[in-house]
XYZ file of C-alpha atoms in Angstrom:
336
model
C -4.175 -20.171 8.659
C -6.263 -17.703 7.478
C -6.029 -13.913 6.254
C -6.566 -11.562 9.285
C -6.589 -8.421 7.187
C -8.787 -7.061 4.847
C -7.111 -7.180 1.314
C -4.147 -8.676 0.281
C -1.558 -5.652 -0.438
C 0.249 -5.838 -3.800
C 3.588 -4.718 -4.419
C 6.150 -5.282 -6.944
C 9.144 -7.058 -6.491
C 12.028 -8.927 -8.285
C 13.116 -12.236 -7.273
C 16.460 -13.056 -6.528
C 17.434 -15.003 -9.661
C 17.092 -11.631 -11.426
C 19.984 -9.442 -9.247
C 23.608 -10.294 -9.023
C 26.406 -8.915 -7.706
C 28.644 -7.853 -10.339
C 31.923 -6.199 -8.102
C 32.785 -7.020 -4.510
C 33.345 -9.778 -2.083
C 29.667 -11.662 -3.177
C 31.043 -10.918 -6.916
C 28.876 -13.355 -9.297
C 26.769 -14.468 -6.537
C 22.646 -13.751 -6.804
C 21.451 -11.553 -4.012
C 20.519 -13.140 -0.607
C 19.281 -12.370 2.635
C 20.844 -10.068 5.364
C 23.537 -12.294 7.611
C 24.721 -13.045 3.358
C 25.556 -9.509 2.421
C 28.328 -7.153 2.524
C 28.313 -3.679 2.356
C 30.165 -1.551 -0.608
C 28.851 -4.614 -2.616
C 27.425 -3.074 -6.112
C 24.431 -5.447 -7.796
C 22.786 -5.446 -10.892
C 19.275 -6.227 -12.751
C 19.843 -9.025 -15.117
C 18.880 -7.273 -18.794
C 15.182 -7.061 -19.110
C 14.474 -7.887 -15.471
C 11.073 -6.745 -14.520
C 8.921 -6.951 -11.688
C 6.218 -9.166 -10.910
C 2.991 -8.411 -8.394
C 3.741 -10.506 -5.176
C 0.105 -10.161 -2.559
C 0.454 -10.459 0.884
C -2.581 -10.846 3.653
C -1.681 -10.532 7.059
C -2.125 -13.827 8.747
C -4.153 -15.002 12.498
C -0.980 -15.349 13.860
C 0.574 -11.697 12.715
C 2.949 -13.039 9.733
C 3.018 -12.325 6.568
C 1.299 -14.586 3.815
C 1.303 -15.011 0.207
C -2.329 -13.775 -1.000
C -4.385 -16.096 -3.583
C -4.353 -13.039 -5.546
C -0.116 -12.856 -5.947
C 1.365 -13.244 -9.689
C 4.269 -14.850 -8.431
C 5.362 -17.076 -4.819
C 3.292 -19.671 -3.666
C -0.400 -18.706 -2.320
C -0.527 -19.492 1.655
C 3.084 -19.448 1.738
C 4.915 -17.702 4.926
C 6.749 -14.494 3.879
C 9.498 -12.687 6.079
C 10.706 -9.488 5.929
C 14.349 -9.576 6.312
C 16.203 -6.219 5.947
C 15.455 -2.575 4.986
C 18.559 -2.394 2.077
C 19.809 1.284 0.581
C 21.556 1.230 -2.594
C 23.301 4.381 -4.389
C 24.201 4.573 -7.915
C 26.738 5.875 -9.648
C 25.283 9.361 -9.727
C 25.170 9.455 -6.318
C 21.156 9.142 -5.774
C 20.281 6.823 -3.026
C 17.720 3.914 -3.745
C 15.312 2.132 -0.700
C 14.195 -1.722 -1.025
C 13.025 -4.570 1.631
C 14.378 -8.046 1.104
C 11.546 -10.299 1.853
C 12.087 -14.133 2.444
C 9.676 -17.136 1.371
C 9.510 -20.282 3.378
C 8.147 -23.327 2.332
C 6.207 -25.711 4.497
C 9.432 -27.241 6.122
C 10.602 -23.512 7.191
C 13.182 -23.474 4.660
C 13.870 -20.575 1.866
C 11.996 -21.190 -1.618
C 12.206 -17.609 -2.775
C 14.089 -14.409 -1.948
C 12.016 -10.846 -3.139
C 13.221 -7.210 -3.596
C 10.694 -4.508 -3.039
C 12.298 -0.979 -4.910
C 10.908 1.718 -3.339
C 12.113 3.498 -6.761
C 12.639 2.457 -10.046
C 15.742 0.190 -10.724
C 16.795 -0.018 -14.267
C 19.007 -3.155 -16.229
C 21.653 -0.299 -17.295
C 22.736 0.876 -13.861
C 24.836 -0.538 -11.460
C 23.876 0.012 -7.388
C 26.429 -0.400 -4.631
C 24.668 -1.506 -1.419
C 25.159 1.468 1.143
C 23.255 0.241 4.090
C 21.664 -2.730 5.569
C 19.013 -2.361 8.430
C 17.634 -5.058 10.556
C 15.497 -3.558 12.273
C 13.665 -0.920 10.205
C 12.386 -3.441 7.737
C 8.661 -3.543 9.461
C 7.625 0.089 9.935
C 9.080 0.462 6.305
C 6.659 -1.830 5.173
C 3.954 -0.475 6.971
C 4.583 3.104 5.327
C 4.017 1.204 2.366
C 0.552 -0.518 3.478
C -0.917 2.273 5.017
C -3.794 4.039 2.506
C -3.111 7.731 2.652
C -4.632 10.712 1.438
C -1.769 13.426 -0.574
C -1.623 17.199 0.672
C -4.854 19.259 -0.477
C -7.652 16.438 -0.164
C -10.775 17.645 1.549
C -11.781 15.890 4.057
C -15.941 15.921 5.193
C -16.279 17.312 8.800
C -19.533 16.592 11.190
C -20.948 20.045 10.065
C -20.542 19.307 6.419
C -17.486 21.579 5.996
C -14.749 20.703 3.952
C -11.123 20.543 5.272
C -7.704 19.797 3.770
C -6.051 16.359 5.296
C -3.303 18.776 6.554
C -5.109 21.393 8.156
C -7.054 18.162 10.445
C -5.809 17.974 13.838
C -6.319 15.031 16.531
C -9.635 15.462 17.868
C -11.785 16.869 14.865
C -14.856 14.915 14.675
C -15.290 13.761 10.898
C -18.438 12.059 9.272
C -18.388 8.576 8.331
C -20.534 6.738 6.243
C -21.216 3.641 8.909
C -20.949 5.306 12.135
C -21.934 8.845 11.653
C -19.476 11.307 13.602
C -16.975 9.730 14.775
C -13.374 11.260 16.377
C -10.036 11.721 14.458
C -7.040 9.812 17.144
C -4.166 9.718 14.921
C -2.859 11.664 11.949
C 0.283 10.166 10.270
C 2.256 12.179 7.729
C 5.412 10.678 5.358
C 6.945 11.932 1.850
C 7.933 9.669 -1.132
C 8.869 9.710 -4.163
C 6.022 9.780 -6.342
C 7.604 7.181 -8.888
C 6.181 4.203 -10.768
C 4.160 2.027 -7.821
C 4.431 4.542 -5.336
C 3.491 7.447 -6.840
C -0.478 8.440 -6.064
C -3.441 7.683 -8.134
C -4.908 10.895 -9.881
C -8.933 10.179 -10.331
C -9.470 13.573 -12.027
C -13.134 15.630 -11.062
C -16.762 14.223 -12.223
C -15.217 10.822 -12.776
C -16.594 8.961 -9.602
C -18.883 11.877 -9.019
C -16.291 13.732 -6.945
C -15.718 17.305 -6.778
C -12.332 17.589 -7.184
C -9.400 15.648 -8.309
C -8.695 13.177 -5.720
C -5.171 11.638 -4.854
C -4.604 8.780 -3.129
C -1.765 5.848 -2.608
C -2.109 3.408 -5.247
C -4.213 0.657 -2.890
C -6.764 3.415 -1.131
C -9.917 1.544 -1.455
C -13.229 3.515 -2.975
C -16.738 2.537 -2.000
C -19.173 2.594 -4.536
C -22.678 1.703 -4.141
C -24.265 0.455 -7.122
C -27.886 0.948 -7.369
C -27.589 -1.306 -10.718
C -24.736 -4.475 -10.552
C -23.293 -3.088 -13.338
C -20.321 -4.710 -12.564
C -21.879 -7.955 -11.968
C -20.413 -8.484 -8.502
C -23.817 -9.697 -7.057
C -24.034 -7.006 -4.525
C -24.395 -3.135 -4.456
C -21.297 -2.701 -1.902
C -18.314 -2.853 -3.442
C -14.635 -1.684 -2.187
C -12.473 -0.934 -5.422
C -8.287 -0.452 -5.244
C -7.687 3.550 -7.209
C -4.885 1.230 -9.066
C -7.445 -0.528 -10.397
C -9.015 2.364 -11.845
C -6.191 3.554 -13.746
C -7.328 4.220 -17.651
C -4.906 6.775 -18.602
C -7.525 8.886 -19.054
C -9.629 10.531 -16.302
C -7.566 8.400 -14.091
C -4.097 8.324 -14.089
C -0.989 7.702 -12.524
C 0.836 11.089 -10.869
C 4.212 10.457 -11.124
C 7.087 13.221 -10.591
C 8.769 14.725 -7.505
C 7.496 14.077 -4.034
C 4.507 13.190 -2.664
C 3.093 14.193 0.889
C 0.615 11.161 2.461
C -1.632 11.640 5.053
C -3.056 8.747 7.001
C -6.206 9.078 9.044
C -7.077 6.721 11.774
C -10.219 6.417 13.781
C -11.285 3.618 16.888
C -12.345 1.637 14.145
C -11.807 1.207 9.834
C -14.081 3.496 8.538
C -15.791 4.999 5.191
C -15.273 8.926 5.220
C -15.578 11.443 2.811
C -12.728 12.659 0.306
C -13.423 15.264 -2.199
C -17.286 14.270 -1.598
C -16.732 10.637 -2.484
C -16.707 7.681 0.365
C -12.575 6.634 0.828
C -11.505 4.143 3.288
C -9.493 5.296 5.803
C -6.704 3.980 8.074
C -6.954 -0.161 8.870
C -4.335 -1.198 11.445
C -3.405 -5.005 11.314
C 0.562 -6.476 11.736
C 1.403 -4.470 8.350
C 0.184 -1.043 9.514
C 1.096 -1.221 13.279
C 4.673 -0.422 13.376
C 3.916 2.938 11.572
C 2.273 4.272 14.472
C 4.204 5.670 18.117
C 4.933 3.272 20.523
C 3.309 5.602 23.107
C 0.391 5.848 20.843
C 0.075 1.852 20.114
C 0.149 1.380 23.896
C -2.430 4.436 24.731
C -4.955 3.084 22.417
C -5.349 -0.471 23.453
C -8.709 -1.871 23.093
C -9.940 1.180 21.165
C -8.314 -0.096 18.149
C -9.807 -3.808 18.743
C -12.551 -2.922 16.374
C -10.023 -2.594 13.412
C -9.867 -6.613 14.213
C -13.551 -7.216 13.420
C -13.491 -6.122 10.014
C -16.900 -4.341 9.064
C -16.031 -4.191 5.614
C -14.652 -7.410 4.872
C -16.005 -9.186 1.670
C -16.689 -6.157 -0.646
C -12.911 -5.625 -2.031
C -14.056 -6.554 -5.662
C -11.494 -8.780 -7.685
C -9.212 -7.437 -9.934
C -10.552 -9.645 -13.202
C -13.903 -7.631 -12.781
C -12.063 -4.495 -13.110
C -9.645 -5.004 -16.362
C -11.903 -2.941 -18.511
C -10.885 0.385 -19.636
C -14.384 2.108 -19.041
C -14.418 0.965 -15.765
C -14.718 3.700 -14.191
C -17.427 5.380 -16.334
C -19.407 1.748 -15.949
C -18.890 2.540 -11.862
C -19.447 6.155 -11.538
C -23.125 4.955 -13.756
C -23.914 1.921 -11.421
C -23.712 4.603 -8.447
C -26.221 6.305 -10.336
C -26.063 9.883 -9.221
């Protein structure tokens, strides 16, 4: 079956053998999935845990598959998303996860995931507060969905510069493909801007943009490169901000809260952020839930052309990236 989305999305998660519940009526057993679990339950990291990158496409038939891309799970492999989980530690804070499920070939379970929508540490122990079947997908798709943060400037039609939270439904915005084309649907959510969810800071001049631009870790940039400097083989290239990251003119933002903005046209487009081209909102089986029911249904075939995927092919691989001047060796290839 193959991937019906444009990039895989990577997350970090810990496996199973890595969490176990210490106190309670699963007491010694390794986390499992939902129908398994008991509430009041308190889990914890096995010393030294860490994550590892699991990447997930969106498949023909609208599940979930392990990307080629993944650092751990098997690639083509069927994933599930079981349960939205909340855990609180003993402080009192309150910590968000999905459980996600692996099948192998013969349906059965080969690996169980945790995605942390905050950091989890070895040290603490987390008593499981809440278990949510049916949350689990539009949770998710807050997580997939690229988003600009609160201040961007967004290009209009007349070449006026707005912030993403001053847009409204209807404001016709310039795109790079299609020329103007109309804003249908603005999404807003808050996070916590920690460790993989906290927003990408690519800090002004460094891609040729105006001002420091924030966006969610997997926003894709398009770069035209008048020179391969990259050595892709082609002057179109869509490049993850994550990748980016140098710890230097890009950085990671982390602290506090972060307000995301998602933008979402008839069709995926390439607008303009801070005066650089930005993807903007793709919807596939990972994005979908995020939007209104009403809305979904009211859109119908206008949001076929998401499906046909104009941009497919440039997303450049992450090996090409690993260099630290990456950005510098980018922002020379567009050569302005």
């Amino acid at each position: 079956m193959s991937s019906g989305s444009l990039s895989s999305q990577s997350v970090p998660v810990y496996v199973a053998d890595q969490i176990r519940a210490t106190d309670g009526a699963n007491m010694g057993d390794l986390l499992s999935f939902s129908s398994e679990l008991i509430l009041d339950d308190v889990y914890a990291l096995d010393f030294g845990a860490e994550p590892a990158r699991l990447s997930l496409v969106v498949r023909d038939d609208a599940t979930f598959g392990v990307a080629h891309d993944t650092g751990i799970g098997v690639p083509g492999a069927v994933v599930h998303l079981d349960c939205a989980l909340t855990f609180m530690s003993p402080d009192g804070s309150t910590s968000d996860a999905l459980l996600m499920v692996e099948v192998d070939v013969t349906g059965d379970v080969a690996q169980i995931y945790l995605l942390p929508f905050s950091a989890l540490t070895s040290s603490v122990e987390y008593r499981l507060v809440g278990i949510d079947r049916e949350t689990a997908l539009k949770k998710f798709a807050q997580v997939a969905c690229v988003s600009f943060t609160r201040g961007t400037h967004i290009t209009l039609a007349s070449g006026a510069q707005r912030a993403v939270e001053d847009l409204v439904v209807g404001d016709r915005i310039l795109t790079r493909d299609d020329g103007v084309q109309t804003l249908r649907w603005i999404g807003t959510t808050t996070s916590r801007a920690t460790g993989d969810f906290a927003p990408i800071r690519i800090a002004a001049g460094t891609l040729n943009n105006t001002a420091d631009l924030l966006v969610s870790p997997d926003h894709r940039l398009f770069i035209y490169q008048r020179t391969d400097e990259l050595g892709a083989g082609r002057a179109e290239l869509l490049v993850k901000a994550r990748h980016l990251v140098n710890n230097a003119t890009v950085t990671i933002a982390e602290g506090g809260f972060v307000d995301y903005f998602q933008l979402l046209f008839d069709s995926h487009q390439i607008i303009y952020a801070e005066g650089i081209a930005a993807e903007s909102m793709l919807i596939d089986s990972r994005t979908r839930p995020v939007l209104p029911r009403e809305l979904a249904l009211s859109l119908g075939l206008q949001v076929k052309g998401h499906s046909d995927l104009p941009h497919a092919g440039l997303d450049v691989s992450e090996g090409l990236l690993k260099r630290r001047d990456i950005a510098s060796l980018l922002k020379k290839a567009s050569g302005r």
